[in-house]
Amino acid sequence: MSRAGKRLSMATMNGAARPATQATGILDSVLGDITGGRAASRPNPEVVARAKRRRFTAEYKQKILAQTDAAKGSGDIGALLRREGLYCSHLTKWRREREDGILEGLTPQKRGPKVKADPLAGENQKLRRDNERLADQLRKAEIVIDVQKKVALLLGRPFPAEDQL
């Protein structure tokens, strides 16, 4: 093939000379066949389910901490984290919990607001408050009665004794 023939069979794409068949093959794969033959691959439109929050057991946390403590070489901890799918923040939190001596802290905690302990405890607390309020009212009423007795004595009107009531 002559130089001129070679030049005609070459196509330029992004400044690089390629054979014409290779260039058209690339364009076909990018654009797809307009006549409906071979279509370009499209991403799957299906939405994947939302990931759930991971929960780690205390045994797993202790095992990972032991492995990180035993890691000697450079990059061993990073390899462990990649293999297990963990982040360095996990290790930081778990180490802090271990140093605080909270073995229960290594167990997974339920997220969200704390549940009230017991409905009977709430009712008991309400009854105690009512009892204190009523005791305070009784104390005030007894003070008022004592003042009324003293005023009655000063005015010369004897207040009836408790036995006569």
GROMACS .gro file of N, CA and C in nm:
model
  495
    1MET      N    1   0.086  -0.117   0.000
    1MET     CA    2   0.000   0.000   0.000
    1MET      C    3   0.090   0.122   0.000
    2SER      N    4   0.053   0.219  -0.080
    2SER     CA    5   0.134   0.341  -0.090
    2SER      C    6   0.106   0.432   0.028
    3ARG      N    7   0.191   0.536   0.039
    3ARG     CA    8   0.173   0.632   0.148
    3ARG      C    9   0.040   0.705   0.137
    4ALA      N   10   0.001   0.740   0.019
    4ALA     CA   11  -0.126   0.811  -0.001
    4ALA      C   12  -0.243   0.721   0.037
    5GLY      N   13  -0.235   0.594   0.000
    5GLY     CA   14  -0.341   0.500   0.035
    5GLY      C   15  -0.351   0.479   0.185
    6LYS      N   16  -0.234   0.477   0.250
    6LYS     CA   17  -0.231   0.461   0.395
    6LYS      C   18  -0.293   0.582   0.462
    7ARG      N   19  -0.266   0.701   0.406
    7ARG     CA   20  -0.320   0.823   0.463
    7ARG      C   21  -0.472   0.825   0.454
    8LEU      N   22  -0.525   0.773   0.346
    8LEU     CA   23  -0.671   0.774   0.327
    8LEU      C   24  -0.739   0.675   0.420
    9SER      N   25  -0.674   0.565   0.450
    9SER     CA   26  -0.738   0.466   0.537
    9SER      C   27  -0.720   0.497   0.686
   10MET      N   28  -0.647   0.602   0.718
   10MET     CA   29  -0.624   0.640   0.857
   10MET      C   30  -0.719   0.752   0.895
   11ALA      N   31  -0.773   0.747   1.011
   11ALA     CA   32  -0.859   0.855   1.061
   11ALA      C   33  -0.793   0.914   1.185
   12THR      N   34  -0.810   1.041   1.203
   12THR     CA   35  -0.752   1.103   1.323
   12THR      C   36  -0.860   1.118   1.428
   13MET      N   37  -0.823   1.082   1.548
   13MET     CA   38  -0.914   1.096   1.660
   13MET      C   39  -0.832   1.146   1.777
   14ASN      N   40  -0.867   1.262   1.830
   14ASN     CA   41  -0.793   1.325   1.940
   14ASN      C   42  -0.646   1.344   1.903
   15GLY      N   43  -0.618   1.376   1.777
   15GLY     CA   44  -0.483   1.404   1.736
   15GLY      C   45  -0.398   1.283   1.709
   16ALA      N   46  -0.451   1.161   1.727
   16ALA     CA   47  -0.373   1.040   1.703
   16ALA      C   48  -0.429   0.968   1.582
   17ALA      N   49  -0.341   0.924   1.494
   17ALA     CA   50  -0.384   0.855   1.372
   17ALA      C   51  -0.414   0.711   1.405
   18ARG      N   52  -0.533   0.666   1.365
   18ARG     CA   53  -0.573   0.528   1.387
   18ARG      C   54  -0.632   0.475   1.257
   19PRO      N   55  -0.630   0.347   1.239
   19PRO     CA   56  -0.695   0.292   1.120
   19PRO      C   57  -0.843   0.326   1.119
   20ALA      N   58  -0.900   0.345   1.003
   20ALA     CA   59  -1.039   0.390   0.990
   20ALA      C   60  -1.136   0.294   1.056
   21THR      N   61  -1.111   0.164   1.047
   21THR     CA   62  -1.203   0.066   1.106
   21THR      C   63  -1.204   0.077   1.258
   22GLN      N   64  -1.090   0.105   1.319
   22GLN     CA   65  -1.083   0.118   1.464
   22GLN      C   66  -1.155   0.243   1.509
   23ALA      N   67  -1.141   0.353   1.434
   23ALA     CA   68  -1.207   0.478   1.472
   23ALA      C   69  -1.357   0.465   1.462
   24THR      N   70  -1.407   0.400   1.359
   24THR     CA   71  -1.551   0.385   1.347
   24THR      C   72  -1.605   0.290   1.453
   25GLY      N   73  -1.528   0.191   1.489
   25GLY     CA   74  -1.571   0.100   1.596
   25GLY      C   75  -1.586   0.173   1.729
   26ILE      N   76  -1.495   0.265   1.756
   26ILE     CA   77  -1.503   0.343   1.880
   26ILE      C   78  -1.626   0.431   1.878
   27LEU      N   79  -1.649   0.497   1.764
   27LEU     CA   80  -1.767   0.583   1.754
   27LEU      C   81  -1.895   0.505   1.767
   28ASP      N   82  -1.901   0.386   1.708
   28ASP     CA   83  -2.020   0.304   1.719
   28ASP      C   84  -2.046   0.264   1.864
   29SER      N   85  -1.941   0.232   1.938
   29SER     CA   86  -1.960   0.190   2.077
   29SER      C   87  -2.003   0.307   2.164
   30VAL      N   88  -1.958   0.428   2.130
   30VAL     CA   89  -1.995   0.545   2.210
   30VAL      C   90  -2.136   0.591   2.176
   31LEU      N   91  -2.165   0.604   2.047
   31LEU     CA   92  -2.293   0.658   2.004
   31LEU      C   93  -2.402   0.553   1.992
   32GLY      N   94  -2.365   0.431   1.969
   32GLY     CA   95  -2.463   0.327   1.946
   32GLY      C   96  -2.506   0.329   1.801
   33ASP      N   97  -2.572   0.225   1.759
   33ASP     CA   98  -2.619   0.219   1.621
   33ASP      C   99  -2.752   0.291   1.613
   34ILE      N  100  -2.758   0.392   1.527
   34ILE     CA  101  -2.878   0.474   1.515
   34ILE      C  102  -2.993   0.393   1.456
   35THR      N  103  -2.963   0.293   1.377
   35THR     CA  104  -3.068   0.215   1.312
   35THR      C  105  -3.130   0.114   1.407
   36GLY      N  106  -3.085   0.107   1.530
   36GLY     CA  107  -3.148   0.016   1.627
   36GLY      C  108  -3.076  -0.114   1.643
   37GLY      N  109  -2.959  -0.131   1.586
   37GLY     CA  110  -2.883  -0.255   1.598
   37GLY      C  111  -2.825  -0.271   1.738
   38ARG      N  112  -2.704  -0.225   1.755
   38ARG     CA  113  -2.634  -0.241   1.883
   38ARG      C  114  -2.648  -0.112   1.963
   39ALA      N  115  -2.706  -0.118   2.080
   39ALA     CA  116  -2.725   0.001   2.164
   39ALA      C  117  -2.609   0.012   2.263
   40ALA      N  118  -2.578   0.135   2.299
   40ALA     CA  119  -2.472   0.158   2.398
   40ALA      C  120  -2.521   0.111   2.534
   41SER      N  121  -2.429   0.063   2.616
   41SER     CA  122  -2.467   0.015   2.749
   41SER      C  123  -2.511   0.133   2.835
   42ARG      N  124  -2.618   0.112   2.908
   42ARG     CA  125  -2.672   0.216   2.995
   42ARG      C  126  -2.665   0.168   3.139
   43PRO      N  127  -2.654   0.261   3.232
   43PRO     CA  128  -2.652   0.218   3.372
   43PRO      C  129  -2.788   0.163   3.414
   44ASN      N  130  -2.786   0.076   3.511
   44ASN     CA  131  -2.908   0.015   3.561
   44ASN      C  132  -2.990   0.121   3.634
   45PRO      N  133  -3.116   0.148   3.592
   45PRO     CA  134  -3.194   0.253   3.656
   45PRO      C  135  -3.255   0.212   3.789
   46GLU      N  136  -3.243   0.085   3.825
   46GLU     CA  137  -3.303   0.039   3.950
   46GLU      C  138  -3.229   0.100   4.069
   47VAL      N  139  -3.306   0.150   4.164
   47VAL     CA  140  -3.249   0.210   4.283
   47VAL      C  141  -3.219   0.100   4.384
   48VAL      N  142  -3.098   0.100   4.437
   48VAL     CA  143  -3.062  -0.001   4.534
   48VAL      C  144  -3.116   0.037   4.670
   49ALA      N  145  -3.138  -0.062   4.753
   49ALA     CA  146  -3.191  -0.038   4.887
   49ALA      C  147  -3.091   0.042   4.970
   50ARG      N  148  -3.143   0.122   5.062
   50ARG     CA  149  -3.058   0.203   5.147
   50ARG      C  150  -2.983   0.113   5.245
   51ALA      N  151  -2.857   0.143   5.264
   51ALA     CA  152  -2.773   0.061   5.351
   51ALA      C  153  -2.817   0.076   5.496
   52LYS      N  154  -2.808  -0.034   5.570
   52LYS     CA  155  -2.842  -0.030   5.712
   52LYS      C  156  -2.717   0.004   5.792
   53ARG      N  157  -2.738   0.064   5.908
   53ARG     CA  158  -2.629   0.098   5.998
   53ARG      C  159  -2.569  -0.032   6.051
   54ARG      N  160  -2.437  -0.037   6.047
   54ARG     CA  161  -2.369  -0.158   6.095
   54ARG      C  162  -2.360  -0.155   6.247
   55ARG      N  163  -2.372  -0.272   6.307
   55ARG     CA  164  -2.358  -0.284   6.452
   55ARG      C  165  -2.251  -0.390   6.478
   56PHE      N  166  -2.155  -0.356   6.563
   56PHE     CA  167  -2.044  -0.445   6.590
   56PHE      C  168  -2.058  -0.499   6.732
   57THR      N  169  -2.034  -0.628   6.747
   57THR     CA  170  -2.042  -0.689   6.880
   57THR      C  171  -1.916  -0.655   6.958
   58ALA      N  172  -1.924  -0.672   7.090
   58ALA     CA  173  -1.810  -0.643   7.176
   58ALA      C  174  -1.693  -0.737   7.145
   59GLU      N  175  -1.724  -0.863   7.115
   59GLU     CA  176  -1.618  -0.959   7.083
   59GLU      C  177  -1.545  -0.917   6.955
   60TYR      N  178  -1.620  -0.873   6.855
   60TYR     CA  179  -1.559  -0.831   6.729
   60TYR      C  180  -1.469  -0.710   6.752
   61LYS      N  181  -1.517  -0.614   6.829
   61LYS     CA  182  -1.438  -0.493   6.857
   61LYS      C  183  -1.308  -0.530   6.929
   62GLN      N  184  -1.319  -0.618   7.027
   62GLN     CA  185  -1.199  -0.659   7.101
   62GLN      C  186  -1.102  -0.735   7.011
   63LYS      N  187  -1.156  -0.817   6.920
   63LYS     CA  188  -1.070  -0.892   6.828
   63LYS      C  189  -0.994  -0.796   6.735
   64ILE      N  190  -1.064  -0.697   6.681
   64ILE     CA  191  -1.001  -0.600   6.591
   64ILE      C  192  -0.897  -0.517   6.667
   65LEU      N  193  -0.929  -0.476   6.789
   65LEU     CA  194  -0.832  -0.399   6.868
   65LEU      C  195  -0.707  -0.481   6.898
   66ALA      N  196  -0.726  -0.611   6.926
   66ALA     CA  197  -0.611  -0.698   6.950
   66ALA      C  198  -0.526  -0.711   6.824
   67GLN      N  199  -0.590  -0.720   6.708
   67GLN     CA  200  -0.515  -0.732   6.583
   67GLN      C  201  -0.441  -0.603   6.552
   68THR      N  202  -0.500  -0.489   6.580
   68THR     CA  203  -0.430  -0.361   6.554
   68THR      C  204  -0.315  -0.342   6.651
   69ASP      N  205  -0.333  -0.389   6.775
   69ASP     CA  206  -0.223  -0.379   6.872
   69ASP      C  207  -0.106  -0.469   6.831
   70ALA      N  208  -0.137  -0.582   6.767
   70ALA     CA  209  -0.033  -0.676   6.726
   70ALA      C  210   0.032  -0.638   6.594
   71ALA      N  211  -0.026  -0.543   6.521
   71ALA     CA  212   0.027  -0.502   6.391
   71ALA      C  213   0.162  -0.435   6.411
   72LYS      N  214   0.264  -0.485   6.341
   72LYS     CA  215   0.400  -0.433   6.356
   72LYS      C  216   0.446  -0.350   6.237
   73GLY      N  217   0.421  -0.400   6.118
   73GLY     CA  218   0.476  -0.338   5.998
   73GLY      C  219   0.400  -0.213   5.957
   74SER      N  220   0.465  -0.139   5.871
   74SER     CA  221   0.405  -0.018   5.817
   74SER      C  222   0.291  -0.056   5.723
   75GLY      N  223   0.175  -0.001   5.745
   75GLY     CA  224   0.060  -0.027   5.660
   75GLY      C  225  -0.023  -0.146   5.702
   76ASP      N  226   0.016  -0.216   5.808
   76ASP     CA  227  -0.060  -0.333   5.851
   76ASP      C  228  -0.199  -0.293   5.901
   77ILE      N  229  -0.207  -0.184   5.975
   77ILE     CA  230  -0.336  -0.140   6.029
   77ILE      C  231  -0.426  -0.096   5.914
   78GLY      N  232  -0.371  -0.024   5.818
   78GLY     CA  233  -0.450   0.018   5.702
   78GLY      C  234  -0.503  -0.100   5.624
   79ALA      N  235  -0.421  -0.203   5.609
   79ALA     CA  236  -0.465  -0.323   5.538
   79ALA      C  237  -0.577  -0.392   5.615
   80LEU      N  238  -0.563  -0.397   5.747
   80LEU     CA  239  -0.667  -0.457   5.831
   80LEU      C  240  -0.797  -0.379   5.817
   81LEU      N  241  -0.789  -0.246   5.821
   81LEU     CA  242  -0.909  -0.164   5.809
   81LEU      C  243  -0.976  -0.183   5.673
   82ARG      N  244  -0.896  -0.189   5.567
   82ARG     CA  245  -0.953  -0.210   5.434
   82ARG      C  246  -1.018  -0.348   5.423
   83ARG      N  247  -0.951  -0.448   5.478
   83ARG     CA  248  -1.003  -0.585   5.471
   83ARG      C  249  -1.136  -0.597   5.544
   84GLU      N  250  -1.147  -0.530   5.659
   84GLU     CA  251  -1.268  -0.540   5.742
   84GLU      C  252  -1.372  -0.435   5.704
   85GLY      N  253  -1.336  -0.337   5.621
   85GLY     CA  254  -1.430  -0.233   5.583
   85GLY      C  255  -1.457  -0.134   5.695
   86LEU      N  256  -1.354  -0.103   5.773
   86LEU     CA  257  -1.367  -0.013   5.888
   86LEU      C  258  -1.297   0.119   5.860
   87TYR      N  259  -1.321   0.215   5.949
   87TYR     CA  260  -1.256   0.344   5.941
   87TYR      C  261  -1.169   0.364   6.065
   88CYS      N  262  -1.071   0.454   6.055
   88CYS     CA  263  -0.984   0.477   6.169
   88CYS      C  264  -1.062   0.538   6.285
   89SER      N  265  -1.173   0.606   6.256
   89SER     CA  266  -1.255   0.661   6.365
   89SER      C  267  -1.317   0.550   6.450
   90HIS      N  268  -1.343   0.435   6.388
   90HIS     CA  269  -1.392   0.320   6.467
   90HIS      C  270  -1.287   0.282   6.571
   91LEU      N  271  -1.161   0.270   6.526
   91LEU     CA  272  -1.055   0.231   6.618
   91LEU      C  273  -1.039   0.333   6.730
   92THR      N  274  -1.045   0.461   6.694
   92THR     CA  275  -1.029   0.566   6.795
   92THR      C  276  -1.136   0.556   6.902
   93LYS      N  277  -1.260   0.540   6.859
   93LYS     CA  278  -1.371   0.531   6.954
   93LYS      C  279  -1.359   0.405   7.040
   94TRP      N  280  -1.329   0.292   6.977
   94TRP     CA  281  -1.320   0.167   7.051
   94TRP      C  282  -1.203   0.169   7.149
   95ARG      N  283  -1.091   0.231   7.111
   95ARG     CA  284  -0.978   0.241   7.204
   95ARG      C  285  -1.014   0.326   7.324
   96ARG      N  286  -1.083   0.438   7.299
   96ARG     CA  287  -1.123   0.526   7.409
   96ARG      C  288  -1.216   0.451   7.505
   97GLU      N  289  -1.310   0.375   7.451
   97GLU     CA  290  -1.400   0.296   7.535
   97GLU      C  291  -1.322   0.192   7.616
   98ARG      N  292  -1.223   0.130   7.552
   98ARG     CA  293  -1.144   0.029   7.623
   98ARG      C  294  -1.061   0.092   7.733
   99GLU      N  295  -1.003   0.211   7.708
   99GLU     CA  296  -0.922   0.279   7.809
   99GLU      C  297  -1.007   0.323   7.927
  100ASP      N  298  -1.131   0.362   7.900
  100ASP     CA  299  -1.219   0.403   8.009
  100ASP      C  300  -1.264   0.284   8.092
  101GLY      N  301  -1.233   0.165   8.046
  101GLY     CA  302  -1.268   0.045   8.121
  101GLY      C  303  -1.414   0.009   8.108
  102ILE      N  304  -1.474   0.054   8.003
  102ILE     CA  305  -1.616   0.028   7.984
  102ILE      C  306  -1.631  -0.088   7.888
  103LEU      N  307  -1.633  -0.208   7.943
  103LEU     CA  308  -1.654  -0.323   7.856
  103LEU      C  309  -1.796  -0.323   7.803
  104GLU      N  310  -1.889  -0.272   7.884
  104GLU     CA  311  -2.026  -0.262   7.836
  104GLU      C  312  -2.035  -0.159   7.724
  105GLY      N  313  -1.943  -0.062   7.726
  105GLY     CA  314  -1.943   0.040   7.623
  105GLY      C  315  -1.904  -0.015   7.487
  106LEU      N  316  -1.835  -0.129   7.485
  106LEU     CA  317  -1.799  -0.191   7.359
  106LEU      C  318  -1.918  -0.262   7.295
  107THR      N  319  -2.023  -0.288   7.375
  107THR     CA  320  -2.141  -0.349   7.316
  107THR      C  321  -2.221  -0.243   7.242
  108PRO      N  322  -2.288  -0.280   7.135
  108PRO     CA  323  -2.361  -0.180   7.057
  108PRO      C  324  -2.474  -0.119   7.139
  109GLN      N  325  -2.489   0.011   7.127
  109GLN     CA  326  -2.593   0.083   7.200
  109GLN      C  327  -2.708   0.113   7.105
  110LYS      N  328  -2.828   0.111   7.159
  110LYS     CA  329  -2.944   0.147   7.079
  110LYS      C  330  -2.946   0.297   7.061
  111ARG      N  331  -2.967   0.341   6.937
  111ARG     CA  332  -2.966   0.482   6.907
  111ARG      C  333  -3.102   0.543   6.935
  112GLY      N  334  -3.102   0.675   6.953
  112GLY     CA  335  -3.226   0.748   6.970
  112GLY      C  336  -3.250   0.786   7.114
  113PRO      N  337  -3.366   0.847   7.141
  113PRO     CA  338  -3.395   0.892   7.277
  113PRO      C  339  -3.412   0.772   7.370
  114LYS      N  340  -3.375   0.793   7.493
  114LYS     CA  341  -3.383   0.686   7.591
  114LYS      C  342  -3.530   0.659   7.626
  115VAL      N  343  -3.561   0.532   7.644
  115VAL     CA  344  -3.697   0.492   7.678
  115VAL      C  345  -3.716   0.510   7.827
  116LYS      N  346  -3.834   0.562   7.865
  116LYS     CA  347  -3.862   0.576   8.007
  116LYS      C  348  -3.863   0.437   8.070
  117ALA      N  349  -3.808   0.429   8.191
  117ALA     CA  350  -3.783   0.301   8.254
  117ALA      C  351  -3.911   0.220   8.276
  118ASP      N  352  -4.006   0.276   8.351
  118ASP     CA  353  -4.120   0.196   8.392
  118ASP      C  354  -4.240   0.288   8.410
  119PRO      N  355  -4.358   0.253   8.361
  119PRO     CA  356  -4.474   0.340   8.383
  119PRO      C  357  -4.511   0.348   8.530
  120LEU      N  358  -4.486   0.242   8.607
  120LEU     CA  359  -4.516   0.246   8.751
  120LEU      C  360  -4.425   0.346   8.823
  121ALA      N  361  -4.301   0.358   8.778
  121ALA     CA  362  -4.209   0.453   8.840
  121ALA      C  363  -4.257   0.595   8.817
  122GLY      N  364  -4.309   0.624   8.696
  122GLY     CA  365  -4.363   0.756   8.668
  122GLY      C  366  -4.484   0.787   8.752
  123GLU      N  367  -4.572   0.688   8.768
  123GLU     CA  368  -4.690   0.707   8.852
  123GLU      C  369  -4.651   0.726   8.998
  124ASN      N  370  -4.551   0.650   9.044
  124ASN     CA  371  -4.503   0.662   9.181
  124ASN      C  372  -4.447   0.802   9.207
  125GLN      N  373  -4.372   0.854   9.110
  125GLN     CA  374  -4.315   0.988   9.125
  125GLN      C  375  -4.427   1.094   9.129
  126LYS      N  376  -4.530   1.076   9.047
  126LYS     CA  377  -4.643   1.170   9.047
  126LYS      C  378  -4.714   1.169   9.181
  127LEU      N  379  -4.735   1.050   9.236
  127LEU     CA  380  -4.802   1.040   9.366
  127LEU      C  381  -4.719   1.103   9.478
  128ARG      N  382  -4.587   1.089   9.469
  128ARG     CA  383  -4.499   1.152   9.569
  128ARG      C  384  -4.510   1.305   9.563
  129ARG      N  385  -4.513   1.359   9.441
  129ARG     CA  386  -4.528   1.505   9.426
  129ARG      C  387  -4.661   1.552   9.482
  130ASP      N  388  -4.769   1.477   9.453
  130ASP     CA  389  -4.900   1.513   9.507
  130ASP      C  390  -4.900   1.508   9.660
  131ASN      N  391  -4.835   1.408   9.714
  131ASN     CA  392  -4.827   1.393   9.860
  131ASN      C  393  -4.754   1.512   9.922
  132GLU      N  394  -4.643   1.554   9.861
  132GLU     CA  395  -4.568   1.670   9.913
  132GLU      C  396  -4.651   1.798   9.902
  133ARG      N  397  -4.724   1.813   9.792
  133ARG     CA  398  -4.808   1.932   9.774
  133ARG      C  399  -4.919   1.937   9.879
  134LEU      N  400  -4.983   1.822   9.902
  134LEU     CA  401  -5.091   1.818  10.001
  134LEU      C  402  -5.038   1.838  10.143
  135ALA      N  403  -4.920   1.786  10.173
  135ALA     CA  404  -4.860   1.807  10.306
  135ALA      C  405  -4.830   1.955  10.327
  136ASP      N  406  -4.784   2.025  10.223
  136ASP     CA  407  -4.757   2.168  10.232
  136ASP      C  408  -4.887   2.246  10.255
  137GLN      N  409  -4.995   2.207  10.185
  137GLN     CA  410  -5.124   2.273  10.206
  137GLN      C  411  -5.175   2.251  10.348
  138LEU      N  412  -5.158   2.132  10.401
  138LEU     CA  413  -5.200   2.103  10.538
  138LEU      C  414  -5.122   2.187  10.637
  139ARG      N  415  -4.993   2.201  10.616
  139ARG     CA  416  -4.912   2.283  10.707
  139ARG      C  417  -4.961   2.428  10.705
  140LYS      N  418  -4.991   2.482  10.587
  140LYS     CA  419  -5.041   2.619  10.577
  140LYS      C  420  -5.177   2.633  10.645
  141ALA      N  421  -5.266   2.533  10.627
  141ALA     CA  422  -5.398   2.537  10.690
  141ALA      C  423  -5.387   2.535  10.842
  142GLU      N  424  -5.294   2.456  10.895
  142GLU     CA  425  -5.275   2.451  11.041
  142GLU      C  426  -5.224   2.585  11.094
  143ILE      N  427  -5.140   2.653  11.018
  143ILE     CA  428  -5.092   2.787  11.059
  143ILE      C  429  -5.208   2.885  11.062
  144VAL      N  430  -5.295   2.879  10.962
  144VAL     CA  431  -5.412   2.969  10.958
  144VAL      C  432  -5.504   2.942  11.077
  145ILE      N  433  -5.528   2.816  11.108
  145ILE     CA  434  -5.614   2.780  11.222
  145ILE      C  435  -5.555   2.830  11.353
  146ASP      N  436  -5.422   2.818  11.369
  146ASP     CA  437  -5.357   2.868  11.491
  146ASP      C  438  -5.375   3.020  11.503
  147VAL      N  439  -5.362   3.091  11.393
  147VAL     CA  440  -5.379   3.237  11.395
  147VAL      C  441  -5.524   3.271  11.432
  148GLN      N  442  -5.622   3.198  11.377
  148GLN     CA  443  -5.762   3.222  11.408
  148GLN      C  444  -5.791   3.199  11.556
  149LYS      N  445  -5.729   3.097  11.614
  149LYS     CA  446  -5.747   3.070  11.757
  149LYS      C  447  -5.694   3.186  11.841
  150LYS      N  448  -5.576   3.237  11.805
  150LYS     CA  449  -5.515   3.346  11.881
  150LYS      C  450  -5.598   3.474  11.868
  151VAL      N  451  -5.650   3.502  11.750
  151VAL     CA  452  -5.734   3.620  11.729
  151VAL      C  453  -5.863   3.607  11.810
  152ALA      N  454  -5.921   3.489  11.812
  152ALA     CA  455  -6.044   3.466  11.889
  152ALA      C  456  -6.018   3.488  12.037
  153LEU      N  457  -5.903   3.443  12.088
  153LEU     CA  458  -5.868   3.464  12.230
  153LEU      C  459  -5.850   3.612  12.259
  154LEU      N  460  -5.787   3.686  12.168
  154LEU     CA  461  -5.765   3.829  12.189
  154LEU      C  462  -5.898   3.906  12.188
  155LEU      N  463  -5.993   3.864  12.110
  155LEU     CA  464  -6.121   3.932  12.101
  155LEU      C  465  -6.218   3.886  12.210
  156GLY      N  466  -6.181   3.790  12.286
  156GLY     CA  467  -6.264   3.744  12.397
  156GLY      C  468  -6.365   3.639  12.355
  157ARG      N  469  -6.357   3.590  12.240
  157ARG     CA  470  -6.446   3.484  12.196
  157ARG      C  471  -6.368   3.354  12.198
  158PRO      N  472  -6.394   3.271  12.292
  158PRO     CA  473  -6.318   3.147  12.300
  158PRO      C  474  -6.347   3.057  12.179
  159PHE      N  475  -6.242   3.005  12.129
  159PHE     CA  476  -6.252   2.913  12.017
  159PHE      C  477  -6.286   2.777  12.072
  160PRO      N  478  -6.383   2.704  12.015
  160PRO     CA  479  -6.418   2.573  12.071
  160PRO      C  480  -6.299   2.476  12.064
  161ALA      N  481  -6.287   2.395  12.164
  161ALA     CA  482  -6.177   2.297  12.170
  161ALA      C  483  -6.201   2.190  12.063
  162GLU      N  484  -6.096   2.118  12.035
  162GLU     CA  485  -6.104   2.017  11.933
  162GLU      C  486  -6.201   1.904  11.971
  163ASP      N  487  -6.215   1.882  12.103
  163ASP     CA  488  -6.304   1.775  12.150
  163ASP      C  489  -6.450   1.813  12.124
  164GLN      N  490  -6.481   1.942  12.127
  164GLN     CA  491  -6.620   1.986  12.111
  164GLN      C  492  -6.660   1.996  11.964
  165LEU      N  493  -6.570   1.991  11.877
  165LEU     CA  494  -6.602   2.000  11.736
  165LEU      C  495  -6.664   1.875  11.693
   0.00000   0.00000   0.00000
